[in-house]
Coordinates of C-alpha atoms and ligand atoms in Angstrom, one line a residue:
M9 CA -8.2 1.3 21.6
C10 CA -9.0 -2.3 22.5
G11 CA -9.1 -3.1 26.1
I12 CA -8.8 -6.5 27.8
V13 CA -10.0 -7.8 31.2
G14 CA -9.9 -11.3 32.7
Y15 CA -11.1 -12.7 36.0
I16 CA -10.8 -15.8 38.1
G17 CA -12.5 -16.0 41.5
S18 CA -15.6 -16.4 43.5
G19 CA -16.9 -12.8 43.1
D20 CA -19.7 -11.8 40.7
I21 CA -17.9 -12.6 37.4
K22 CA -20.4 -10.7 35.3
S23 CA -20.0 -7.4 37.1
R24 CA -16.3 -7.8 37.6
L25 CA -15.8 -8.1 33.8
I26 CA -18.3 -5.3 33.0
E27 CA -16.9 -2.9 35.6
G28 CA -13.4 -3.7 34.4
L29 CA -14.4 -2.9 30.9
R30 CA -16.0 0.3 32.0
E31 CA -12.7 1.5 33.5
L32 CA -11.1 0.9 30.1
E33 CA -13.8 2.9 28.2
Y34 CA -11.5 5.9 28.0
R35 CA -9.4 4.1 25.5
G36 CA -12.2 4.4 23.0
Y37 CA -14.1 1.4 21.5
D38 CA -16.9 0.5 19.2
S39 CA -18.1 -2.9 20.5
A40 CA -17.7 -5.1 23.5
G41 CA -18.0 -8.7 24.6
I42 CA -17.4 -11.2 27.4
A43 CA -17.1 -14.9 27.7
I44 CA -17.8 -16.6 31.1
M45 CA -16.7 -20.2 32.0
Q46 CA -18.7 -22.0 34.6
N47 CA -18.9 -25.7 35.3
G48 CA -17.1 -26.5 32.1
K49 CA -19.5 -24.5 29.9
I50 CA -18.7 -21.2 28.2
E51 CA -21.3 -18.5 27.6
S52 CA -20.4 -15.6 25.4
F53 CA -22.2 -12.2 24.8
K54 CA -21.3 -9.4 22.4
A55 CA -22.8 -6.1 21.5
V56 CA -22.0 -3.2 19.1
G57 CA -21.7 0.3 20.5
K58 CA -21.5 1.3 24.2
L59 CA -21.2 -1.0 27.1
C60 CA -24.8 -0.4 28.1
N61 CA -25.8 -2.4 25.0
L62 CA -23.8 -5.3 26.3
E63 CA -25.3 -4.9 29.8
E64 CA -28.8 -5.0 28.3
K65 CA -28.0 -8.3 26.6
I66 CA -26.7 -10.0 29.7
K67 CA -29.2 -8.6 32.2
N68 CA -31.0 -11.9 32.4
F69 CA -27.9 -14.0 32.6
T70 CA -26.9 -14.9 36.1
A71 CA -23.3 -16.0 36.7
R72 CA -22.8 -18.4 39.6
S73 CA -20.0 -17.7 42.0
H74 CA -16.7 -19.4 41.2
G75 CA -15.6 -19.3 37.7
M76 CA -13.7 -17.2 35.3
G77 CA -14.2 -15.0 32.4
I78 CA -12.6 -12.7 29.8
G79 CA -13.8 -9.5 28.3
H80 CA -12.9 -7.0 25.6
T81 CA -13.7 -3.6 24.3
R82 CA -12.9 -3.5 20.6
W83 CA -11.7 -0.6 18.6
A84 CA -12.0 -1.8 15.0
T85 CA -8.9 -2.3 13.0
H86 CA -9.6 -5.3 10.8
G87 CA -13.2 -5.4 9.8
K88 CA -16.1 -3.2 10.7
P89 CA -17.5 -2.7 14.2
T90 CA -20.1 -5.5 14.0
E91 CA -21.1 -8.2 16.5
L92 CA -19.4 -10.9 14.5
N93 CA -16.2 -9.0 14.6
A94 CA -16.4 -8.2 18.3
H95 CA -14.3 -10.3 20.7
P96 CA -14.3 -12.9 22.2
H97 CA -13.7 -15.0 19.1
M98 CA -14.5 -18.7 19.3
S99 CA -13.6 -22.0 17.9
E100 CA -15.0 -25.4 18.8
N101 CA -13.9 -25.3 22.5
S102 CA -12.1 -22.1 23.0
Y103 CA -12.5 -18.3 23.2
V104 CA -10.0 -15.6 22.8
V105 CA -9.7 -11.8 23.3
H106 CA -6.8 -9.9 21.8
N107 CA -5.4 -6.4 21.7
G108 CA -2.9 -5.5 19.0
I109 CA -2.5 -6.6 15.4
I110 CA -1.5 -10.0 14.0
E111 CA 0.5 -9.0 11.0
N112 CA 0.7 -12.5 9.4
Y113 CA -2.9 -13.3 9.9
R114 CA -3.7 -13.6 6.2
E115 CA -1.2 -16.4 5.6
I116 CA -2.4 -18.2 8.8
K117 CA -6.0 -17.8 7.8
R118 CA -5.3 -19.1 4.3
M119 CA -3.5 -22.2 5.8
L120 CA -6.4 -22.9 8.2
Q121 CA -9.1 -22.4 5.6
E122 CA -7.2 -24.9 3.3
N123 CA -7.6 -27.3 6.2
G124 CA -11.3 -26.8 6.2
I125 CA -11.7 -24.3 9.0
N126 CA -14.5 -21.7 8.6
F127 CA -14.1 -18.2 9.8
L128 CA -17.0 -16.1 11.2
S129 CA -15.3 -12.7 11.4
Q130 CA -13.1 -10.5 9.3
T131 CA -10.7 -10.0 12.1
D132 CA -7.0 -10.9 12.5
T133 CA -7.8 -12.2 16.0
E134 CA -9.9 -15.2 15.0
V135 CA -6.8 -17.0 13.6
I136 CA -5.5 -17.3 17.2
V137 CA -8.3 -19.4 18.5
H138 CA -8.4 -21.7 15.4
L139 CA -4.7 -22.1 15.4
F140 CA -4.9 -23.1 19.0
E141 CA -7.5 -25.8 18.3
T142 CA -5.2 -27.1 15.6
E143 CA -2.2 -27.1 17.9
I144 CA -4.1 -29.0 20.6
K145 CA -4.2 -32.0 18.2
R146 CA -0.4 -31.9 18.0
H147 CA 0.5 -31.4 21.6
K148 CA -0.2 -33.4 24.7
E149 CA -0.1 -30.4 27.0
L150 CA -2.5 -27.5 26.5
F151 CA 0.2 -25.0 27.4
D152 CA 2.5 -26.3 24.7
A153 CA -0.4 -25.9 22.2
F154 CA -0.9 -22.3 23.4
K155 CA 2.8 -21.7 23.2
A156 CA 3.1 -23.1 19.7
T157 CA 0.1 -20.9 18.7
I158 CA 1.7 -17.7 20.0
E159 CA 5.0 -18.6 18.4
R160 CA 3.3 -18.5 15.0
L161 CA 2.1 -14.9 15.5
D162 CA 3.9 -11.9 14.1
G163 CA 2.9 -8.5 15.3
A164 CA 1.7 -7.0 18.5
Y165 CA -0.6 -8.8 21.0
A166 CA -2.0 -9.1 24.4
V167 CA -4.0 -12.3 24.4
L168 CA -6.2 -14.1 26.9
L169 CA -7.6 -17.5 26.0
I170 CA -9.9 -19.9 27.7
T171 CA -10.9 -23.4 26.7
K172 CA -13.4 -26.0 27.8
K173 CA -10.4 -28.4 27.8
A174 CA -9.0 -26.6 30.8
P175 CA -12.0 -25.1 32.6
D176 CA -10.0 -23.6 35.4
T177 CA -7.3 -21.9 33.3
I178 CA -6.7 -18.6 31.6
F179 CA -3.8 -18.6 29.1
F180 CA -2.1 -15.3 28.5
A181 CA 0.7 -13.9 26.2
R182 CA 2.0 -10.4 25.7
K183 CA 4.1 -8.7 23.0
G184 CA 3.9 -5.1 22.2
S185 CA 0.5 -4.5 23.8
P186 CA 0.2 -3.8 27.5
M187 CA -1.2 -6.3 30.0
I188 CA -1.2 -6.4 33.8
L189 CA -1.9 -9.3 36.1
G190 CA -3.4 -8.6 39.5
R191 CA -4.3 -10.6 42.6
N192 CA -5.6 -10.2 46.1
G193 CA -5.9 -12.0 49.4
K194 CA -9.4 -13.2 48.5
G195 CA -7.9 -15.5 45.9
E196 CA -9.1 -13.4 43.1
I197 CA -7.0 -13.0 39.9
F198 CA -7.4 -10.2 37.4
F199 CA -6.0 -9.3 34.0
A200 CA -6.3 -5.8 32.5
S201 CA -4.8 -3.7 29.7
S202 CA -4.1 -0.8 32.2
D203 CA -4.2 -0.5 35.9
A204 CA -7.5 1.4 36.0
P205 CA -9.7 -1.7 36.4
L206 CA -7.4 -3.2 39.0
I207 CA -7.5 -0.3 41.5
G208 CA -9.4 -1.1 44.6
E209 CA -9.6 -4.8 43.4
A210 CA -6.1 -6.1 43.2
E211 CA -3.7 -5.7 46.1
E212 CA -0.6 -6.4 44.0
V213 CA 0.1 -6.4 40.3
A214 CA 2.7 -7.7 37.9
Y215 CA 3.3 -5.6 34.7
I216 CA 3.7 -8.4 32.3
E217 CA 6.8 -8.0 30.2
D218 CA 7.0 -8.2 26.4
G219 CA 7.6 -11.8 25.3
T220 CA 6.0 -13.4 28.3
I221 CA 3.6 -16.3 28.0
G222 CA 1.9 -18.3 30.7
Y223 CA -1.3 -19.5 32.4
V224 CA -3.2 -18.8 35.6
T225 CA -5.6 -21.0 37.6
K226 CA -7.1 -20.2 41.0
K227 CA -4.0 -21.8 42.6
T228 CA -1.2 -21.4 40.1
I229 CA 0.4 -18.5 38.3
F230 CA 2.9 -19.8 35.7
S231 CA 4.9 -17.7 33.2
Q232 CA 7.7 -18.2 30.8
P233 CA 10.2 -16.7 31.3
D234 CA 9.6 -16.8 35.1
N235 CA 9.7 -13.0 35.4
L236 CA 6.5 -11.9 37.0
L237 CA 7.3 -9.3 39.6
F238 CA 4.4 -8.5 41.8
V239 CA 4.4 -5.1 43.4
P240 CA 1.8 -3.6 45.7
L241 CA -1.0 -1.6 44.1
S242 CA -2.3 1.3 46.1
G243 CA -6.0 1.3 46.7
D244 CA -5.9 5.0 46.5
K245 CA -6.9 5.8 42.9
L246 CA -4.5 8.7 42.5
T247 CA -1.4 6.9 43.8
A248 CA -2.3 3.7 42.0
Q249 CA -2.9 5.5 38.7
K250 CA 0.7 6.7 38.9
S251 CA 1.9 3.0 38.6
G252 CA 4.8 3.6 40.9
Y253 CA 6.0 6.8 39.2
R254 CA 6.4 9.9 41.2
F255 CA 4.3 12.1 38.9
F256 CA 1.7 11.6 36.2
M257 CA 4.1 13.5 33.9
E258 CA 6.9 10.9 34.6
K259 CA 4.5 8.1 34.0
E260 CA 3.2 9.6 30.8
I261 CA 6.8 10.2 29.5
Y262 CA 7.5 6.5 30.0
E263 CA 4.1 5.5 28.6
Q264 CA 5.1 6.9 25.3
Y265 CA 6.6 3.6 24.3
D266 CA 3.3 1.7 24.7
V267 CA 0.9 4.4 23.4
M268 CA 2.9 4.9 20.3
S269 CA 2.3 1.3 19.3
D270 CA -1.4 2.0 19.8
T271 CA -1.2 5.1 17.6
M272 CA 0.3 3.1 14.8
I273 CA -1.7 -0.1 15.0
G274 CA -3.8 -0.6 11.9
R275 CA -2.4 2.5 10.3
V276 CA 1.3 1.7 9.7
L277 CA 1.1 -1.5 7.7
D278 CA 3.8 -3.5 6.1
N279 CA 4.2 -1.4 3.0
D280 CA 1.4 1.0 3.4
I281 CA -0.2 3.7 5.5
A282 CA -3.9 3.4 6.1
F283 CA -6.5 5.6 7.8
E284 CA -9.9 4.0 8.1
E285 CA -11.1 7.5 9.2
L286 CA -10.5 9.0 5.8
D287 CA -12.2 7.9 2.6
E288 CA -10.2 7.6 -0.6
T289 CA -11.5 10.8 -2.0
F290 CA -10.5 12.8 1.0
M291 CA -7.7 14.8 -0.7
E292 CA -9.7 15.5 -3.8
G293 CA -10.0 19.2 -4.5
V294 CA -7.3 20.0 -1.9
S295 CA -4.3 22.0 -3.0
N296 CA -3.0 23.3 0.3
I297 CA -3.3 22.8 4.0
K298 CA -3.9 25.3 6.9
I299 CA -3.3 24.1 10.5
C300 CA -4.5 25.8 13.6
A301 CA -3.6 24.8 17.2
C302 CA -2.4 26.2 20.5
G303 CA 0.6 25.5 22.8
T304 CA 2.1 22.1 22.5
S305 CA -0.3 21.1 19.8
Y306 CA 0.9 24.1 17.8
H307 CA 4.4 22.8 18.1
A308 CA 3.3 19.5 16.7
A309 CA 1.7 21.4 13.9
L310 CA 4.9 23.3 13.2
T311 CA 6.8 20.0 13.0
S312 CA 4.3 18.6 10.5
G313 CA 4.8 21.7 8.3
Y314 CA 8.2 20.4 7.4
L315 CA 6.9 16.9 6.8
F316 CA 3.9 17.8 4.7
E317 CA 6.0 20.1 2.5
R318 CA 8.9 17.7 2.2
I319 CA 7.1 14.4 1.9
A320 CA 3.6 15.2 0.6
K321 CA 4.9 18.2 -1.4
I322 CA 1.9 20.2 -0.4
G323 CA 1.9 23.9 0.8
V324 CA 1.2 24.3 4.5
N325 CA 0.3 27.3 6.5
I326 CA 0.3 27.0 10.3
E327 CA -1.3 29.5 12.7
I328 CA -1.8 29.9 16.4
A329 CA -5.6 29.5 16.8
S330 CA -6.0 32.6 19.0
E331 CA -4.3 34.8 16.3
F332 CA -6.1 33.2 13.5
R333 CA -9.5 34.0 15.0
Y334 CA -9.3 37.7 14.7
K335 CA -7.2 38.3 11.7
K336 CA -10.1 38.1 9.2
P337 CA -8.3 35.2 7.4
L338 CA -8.7 34.6 3.7
L339 CA -10.0 31.1 3.4
S340 CA -10.3 29.3 0.1
P341 CA -12.3 26.1 -0.6
D342 CA -9.3 24.2 -1.9
T343 CA -7.7 24.4 1.6
L344 CA -7.8 21.4 4.0
F345 CA -8.2 22.9 7.4
I346 CA -6.6 20.8 10.2
V347 CA -7.0 21.4 13.9
I348 CA -4.8 19.7 16.5
S349 CA -5.8 19.4 20.1
Q350 CA -5.1 17.0 22.9
S351 CA -8.3 17.8 24.8
G352 CA -10.6 18.6 21.9
E353 CA -12.1 21.4 24.0
T354 CA -9.6 24.3 23.6
A355 CA -11.8 27.3 23.0
D356 CA -9.5 29.1 20.5
T357 CA -9.0 26.0 18.4
L358 CA -12.6 25.1 18.5
E359 CA -13.5 28.6 17.3
A360 CA -11.0 28.5 14.5
L361 CA -12.6 25.2 13.4
K362 CA -16.0 26.8 13.4
M363 CA -14.8 29.6 11.2
A364 CA -13.3 27.1 8.7
K365 CA -16.5 25.1 8.6
K366 CA -18.5 28.3 8.1
A367 CA -16.3 29.1 5.1
G368 CA -17.1 25.7 3.7
L369 CA -13.6 24.2 4.1
K370 CA -13.0 20.5 4.4
T371 CA -11.9 20.0 8.1
L372 CA -9.9 17.4 9.9
A373 CA -9.2 17.1 13.6
V374 CA -6.2 15.4 15.1
C375 CA -7.3 14.8 18.7
N376 CA -6.9 12.6 21.7
V377 CA -10.4 12.7 23.1
D378 CA -13.2 11.0 21.3
N379 CA -16.6 12.7 21.4
S380 CA -15.0 16.0 22.4
S381 CA -16.4 19.2 20.9
I382 CA -13.7 19.4 18.2
V383 CA -14.2 15.8 17.2
R384 CA -17.9 16.3 17.0
L385 CA -17.6 19.3 14.8
A386 CA -14.8 18.3 12.4
D387 CA -15.7 16.5 9.1
A388 CA -13.1 13.8 9.9
T389 CA -11.0 12.9 12.9
I390 CA -7.9 11.0 13.5
L391 CA -7.6 10.0 17.2
T392 CA -4.1 10.0 18.6
R393 CA -4.8 7.2 21.0
A394 CA -2.5 8.5 23.7
G395 CA -4.9 7.5 26.6
I396 CA -5.8 9.9 29.3
E397 CA -3.2 12.5 29.8
K398 CA -3.3 13.9 33.4
G399 CA -0.1 15.9 33.7
V400 CA -0.8 19.5 32.7
A401 CA 2.4 19.6 30.8
S402 CA 1.6 17.6 27.7
T403 CA 4.1 14.8 26.8
K404 CA 2.6 11.6 25.3
A405 CA -0.2 13.7 23.6
F406 CA 2.5 15.6 21.7
A407 CA 4.4 12.5 20.8
T408 CA 1.3 10.8 19.3
Q409 CA 0.3 14.0 17.5
V410 CA 3.6 14.2 15.8
M411 CA 3.4 10.5 14.9
V412 CA -0.1 10.9 13.4
L413 CA 1.0 13.9 11.4
W414 CA 4.1 12.1 10.1
M415 CA 1.8 9.2 9.1
L416 CA -0.6 11.7 7.5
S417 CA 2.2 13.3 5.5
L418 CA 3.0 9.9 4.0
Y419 CA -0.7 9.2 3.5
F420 CA -1.1 12.5 1.6
A421 CA 2.1 11.8 -0.3
K422 CA 0.6 8.5 -1.5
S423 CA -2.7 10.0 -2.5
R424 CA -1.0 12.8 -4.4
K425 CA 1.6 10.4 -5.8
S426 CA 4.3 12.8 -4.7
V427 CA 6.8 10.1 -3.6
D428 CA 7.8 6.8 -5.1
E429 CA 7.0 3.5 -3.5
V430 CA 10.5 2.8 -2.4
S431 CA 10.6 6.0 -0.4
I432 CA 7.2 5.2 1.2
R433 CA 8.5 1.8 2.2
D434 CA 11.7 3.3 3.6
E435 CA 9.8 5.9 5.7
I436 CA 7.4 3.2 7.0
R437 CA 10.4 1.0 8.0
Y438 CA 11.7 3.9 10.1
M439 CA 8.3 4.5 11.7
G440 CA 8.4 1.0 13.0
Y441 CA 11.5 1.9 15.1
V442 CA 9.7 4.8 16.9
P443 CA 8.4 2.8 19.9
K444 CA 11.8 1.3 20.5
V445 CA 13.4 4.8 20.5
L446 CA 10.9 5.8 23.2
Q447 CA 11.8 2.9 25.5
K448 CA 12.8 3.7 29.0
S449 CA 16.4 4.7 29.4
L450 CA 17.4 4.8 33.0
E451 CA 20.8 6.1 32.0
V452 CA 19.5 9.2 30.2
H453 CA 17.0 9.8 33.0
E454 CA 19.9 9.6 35.6
K455 CA 21.9 12.0 33.5
C456 CA 19.1 14.5 33.4
K457 CA 18.6 14.2 37.1
R458 CA 22.3 14.8 37.7
L459 CA 22.5 17.7 35.3
S460 CA 19.4 19.4 36.6
K461 CA 21.2 20.7 39.6
R462 CA 23.4 22.9 37.4
Y463 CA 20.5 24.6 35.7
L464 CA 18.4 26.1 38.5
H465 CA 19.5 29.7 38.2
G466 CA 20.8 31.9 35.3
H467 CA 18.9 34.6 33.5
G468 CA 17.3 32.3 30.9
F469 CA 17.4 29.3 28.7
F470 CA 17.5 29.2 24.9
F471 CA 16.5 25.9 23.4
I472 CA 17.8 25.9 19.8
G473 CA 17.4 23.7 16.8
R474 CA 16.9 23.7 13.1
D475 CA 14.3 22.3 10.8
I476 CA 12.0 19.9 12.7
F477 CA 14.2 20.4 15.7
Y478 CA 13.2 24.0 15.9
P479 CA 9.6 23.2 16.9
L480 CA 11.1 20.6 19.3
A481 CA 13.2 23.4 20.8
L482 CA 10.0 25.4 21.2
E483 CA 8.4 22.5 22.9
G484 CA 11.4 21.9 25.2
A485 CA 11.3 25.5 26.3
L486 CA 7.6 25.4 26.8
K487 CA 7.9 22.2 29.0
L488 CA 10.6 23.9 31.1
K489 CA 8.8 27.2 31.6
E490 CA 5.4 25.5 32.4
I491 CA 6.7 23.4 35.3
S492 CA 10.0 25.1 36.5
Y493 CA 8.7 28.8 36.1
L494 CA 12.2 29.6 34.7
H495 CA 12.4 31.8 31.6
A496 CA 13.0 29.7 28.5
E497 CA 12.7 30.4 24.8
G498 CA 12.8 28.2 21.8
Y499 CA 14.7 29.6 18.8
P500 CA 15.7 28.6 15.4
A501 CA 19.5 28.2 15.8
G502 CA 20.2 30.3 12.7
E503 CA 18.3 33.2 14.1
M504 CA 20.3 33.7 17.3
K505 CA 22.8 36.0 15.6
H506 CA 20.0 38.3 14.5
G507 CA 19.4 39.5 18.0
P508 CA 19.2 37.1 20.9
I509 CA 22.9 36.4 20.9
A510 CA 23.3 39.8 22.6
L511 CA 22.1 38.0 25.8
A512 CA 24.9 35.4 25.6
D513 CA 27.1 35.1 28.7
A514 CA 27.9 32.4 31.2
E515 CA 24.5 32.8 32.9
L516 CA 22.6 32.1 29.6
F517 CA 21.9 28.4 29.2
T518 CA 21.7 27.1 25.7
I519 CA 20.2 23.7 25.2
A520 CA 21.3 22.7 21.7
L521 CA 19.5 20.0 19.8
M522 CA 22.2 18.7 17.5
P523 CA 21.0 15.8 15.4
K524 CA 23.5 14.0 13.2
T525 CA 21.0 13.3 10.4
L526 CA 20.0 16.9 9.7
L527 CA 22.0 20.1 9.3
Y528 CA 24.6 19.0 11.9
D529 CA 27.4 21.3 10.6
K530 CA 25.0 24.3 10.4
I531 CA 23.8 24.0 14.0
K532 CA 27.4 23.2 15.1
S533 CA 28.4 26.6 13.7
N534 CA 25.5 28.3 15.5
V535 CA 26.5 26.7 18.8
E536 CA 30.1 27.7 18.3
E537 CA 29.0 31.3 17.9
L538 CA 27.3 31.1 21.3
S539 CA 30.2 29.3 22.9
A540 CA 32.5 32.0 21.7
R541 CA 30.4 34.4 23.7
D542 CA 30.7 32.3 26.8
S543 CA 27.1 30.9 26.9
T544 CA 26.8 27.7 29.0
I545 CA 26.0 24.9 26.6
L546 CA 24.2 21.7 27.1
S547 CA 24.4 19.7 23.9
I548 CA 21.9 16.9 23.1
S549 CA 23.4 14.9 20.3
P550 CA 24.7 11.5 19.2
Q551 CA 28.1 13.1 18.5
M552 CA 30.4 14.5 21.2
F553 CA 31.0 18.2 20.9
D554 CA 34.1 19.6 22.6
L555 CA 32.7 23.1 23.0
A556 CA 29.7 21.9 25.1
D557 CA 29.9 22.4 28.9
D558 CA 27.5 19.5 29.4
F559 CA 26.4 16.6 27.2
I560 CA 23.6 14.2 26.8
L561 CA 24.5 11.5 24.4
T562 CA 21.7 10.2 22.2
H563 CA 21.8 7.1 20.0
P564 CA 22.9 7.3 16.4
H565 CA 19.9 6.9 14.1
K566 CA 19.4 6.9 10.4
H567 CA 16.3 9.0 10.2
P568 CA 15.8 12.6 11.6
M569 CA 12.4 11.6 13.1
L570 CA 14.0 8.9 15.2
E571 CA 16.5 11.5 16.5
F572 CA 13.5 13.8 17.0
F573 CA 11.6 11.3 19.2
E574 CA 14.7 10.4 21.3
M575 CA 15.6 14.1 21.9
M576 CA 11.9 14.8 22.8
V577 CA 12.1 12.4 25.7
V578 CA 15.4 14.0 26.8
V579 CA 13.9 17.5 26.9
Q580 CA 10.8 16.3 28.7
L581 CA 12.9 14.5 31.4
L582 CA 15.2 17.4 31.8
A583 CA 12.4 19.9 32.3
M584 CA 10.8 17.6 34.8
E585 CA 14.0 17.0 36.8
I586 CA 14.7 20.8 37.0
A587 CA 11.1 21.4 38.2
V588 CA 11.5 18.6 40.8
R589 CA 14.7 20.1 42.2
L590 CA 12.9 23.5 42.4
G591 CA 10.2 21.8 44.5
N592 CA 7.4 22.5 42.1
D593 CA 4.2 20.6 41.6
V594 CA 5.1 18.9 38.3
D595 CA 1.6 17.7 37.5
M596 CA -0.3 20.8 38.4
P597 CA 1.8 23.8 37.8
R598 CA 0.6 27.2 38.9
N599 CA -1.7 29.2 36.8
L600 CA -2.3 26.5 34.2
A601 CA -5.3 24.2 33.4
K602 CA -5.3 21.0 31.5
S603 CA -8.1 22.0 29.2
V604 CA -8.3 25.7 28.3
T605 CA -12.0 26.2 27.5
V606 CA -11.8 30.0 27.7
E607 CA -10.4 32.5 25.3
Ligands
LIG703 C1 1.1 21.9 27.0 O1 2.0 21.4 27.9 C2 0.1 22.8 27.5 N1 -0.4 22.5 28.8 C3 -0.7 23.6 26.5 O2 0.2 24.4 25.8 C4 -1.7 22.9 25.6 O3 -0.9 22.1 24.6 C5 -2.6 23.9 24.9 O4 -3.4 24.5 25.9 C6 -3.5 23.3 23.9 O5 -4.3 22.3 24.4 P1 -5.0 21.2 23.5 O6 -4.0 20.4 22.8 O7 -5.9 20.4 24.4 O8 -5.8 21.9 22.5

């Protein structure tokens, strides 16, 4: 994903920008560029590929002390990864870097072209800088021109802009894409897309809020609204990387809001789903799908099974990779073989992929780590763009896997013509609400914290759900057992009466996922059966349920996937708070590793 850095100060501007971009490399990129302003002149350099290519280009350029610059790593969305499409983009006087997508760029571009402006790139970003030049002519103050520019943009953006007309100023704006402002006692000012480049450089940082616009000079920091709240940034990488959260897991649960927009950018369009990673013929000759994965990734796979069959109307078979490997599976060439993995290094999943390749199947990886073994081996890859996940208990990786798979089900539906356009549009509209559903809810977190004290004993937990909420129940149970070391099982709610209900008593905790949009009455009956046997019930639902002992109220939504994502956050927080009360190491639970590279 694109990364942004900015710098004002008397340090070595060139290396400040390059080192900052290097810290953002993990986000994935295919080109990079910088623009440096010194003595009223701007020099810009760009290169395709890795940062070392850009370094090679600038090796003979010496930046004088005092000045400022902006830098960018680009992950192509509009237009191929070429030098012309790389940022910064320029106009007569100004340069811009941008992370996000300008949804209405076509109409702005058309308007600007009609006024005689030439475009050099195929990007959406270039409109920003030309629009700014146009607005300069209409406004006395440069900030007003910048503001007028930003007000014209629809979509998501983190923007930094510099102009020869104000050689000491960096203009900034944020909506939907992350951006942080940092400063230190040496008078240095930094911008970055995540805190990684700021650690050890900035002493305090302000996490710029959505909808904020402003400018920074060596002496002034101005924002509208006036909401920049600077907090100390630890120089210790580990503490600083937690951005004020107690654990990486907590940080990663809350990051789901931001990373989800990254996952969707360039893929969920106005009325369409697009995957640049797949060519149009990708589904040719495919009549069914097989998915292999482990652990949490397997739960994402199970969720997608419902979506693929329901939306894309294609048969799906899902297997745990370690089982698949030794069953001597029958593989037929009309099967699309999908592997799902956060790390891209899981030995069982990798081996399953090798088997599928050997059998001549078309293969697709859904993965979070570019250049991992699985990515290198698969015929095609869709990156989930969750950013580095440090907590051993996977959270944001799961969320983004499910999102990619939901988008894929729609993409396949489109190519198989299995749903009409109105339904596709409807589904896309609901996808747009997902980041909002994942937004921080202090109330829900507080409730989980309070409830956690009642769930520290007992002889076991059953997480129950139906349909897509069954894999979510499995995932909730896995989260809890991984970090609390309490016994927890996920079960399809309708299966309880076929055996497990024998365990029901007051010491059996049932966490019931009770969405309103999907089979509510059915799961309600299943929960009633458990309540009649005195099981202690925690209901997670938008509807109050009088037989529940405890209740976490979710918001009413119109689509099951929105309920899914909201309940996902609840089960993650609940597991974490129970583990915290038990005094466990949430980020590094016993016996577990982040990347399981052994059988
Ligand atoms: C999830 O919380 C786990 N730590 C684990 O189940 C994990 O999902 C599994 O090992 C698969 O890993 P992968 O996604 O990297 O392939």
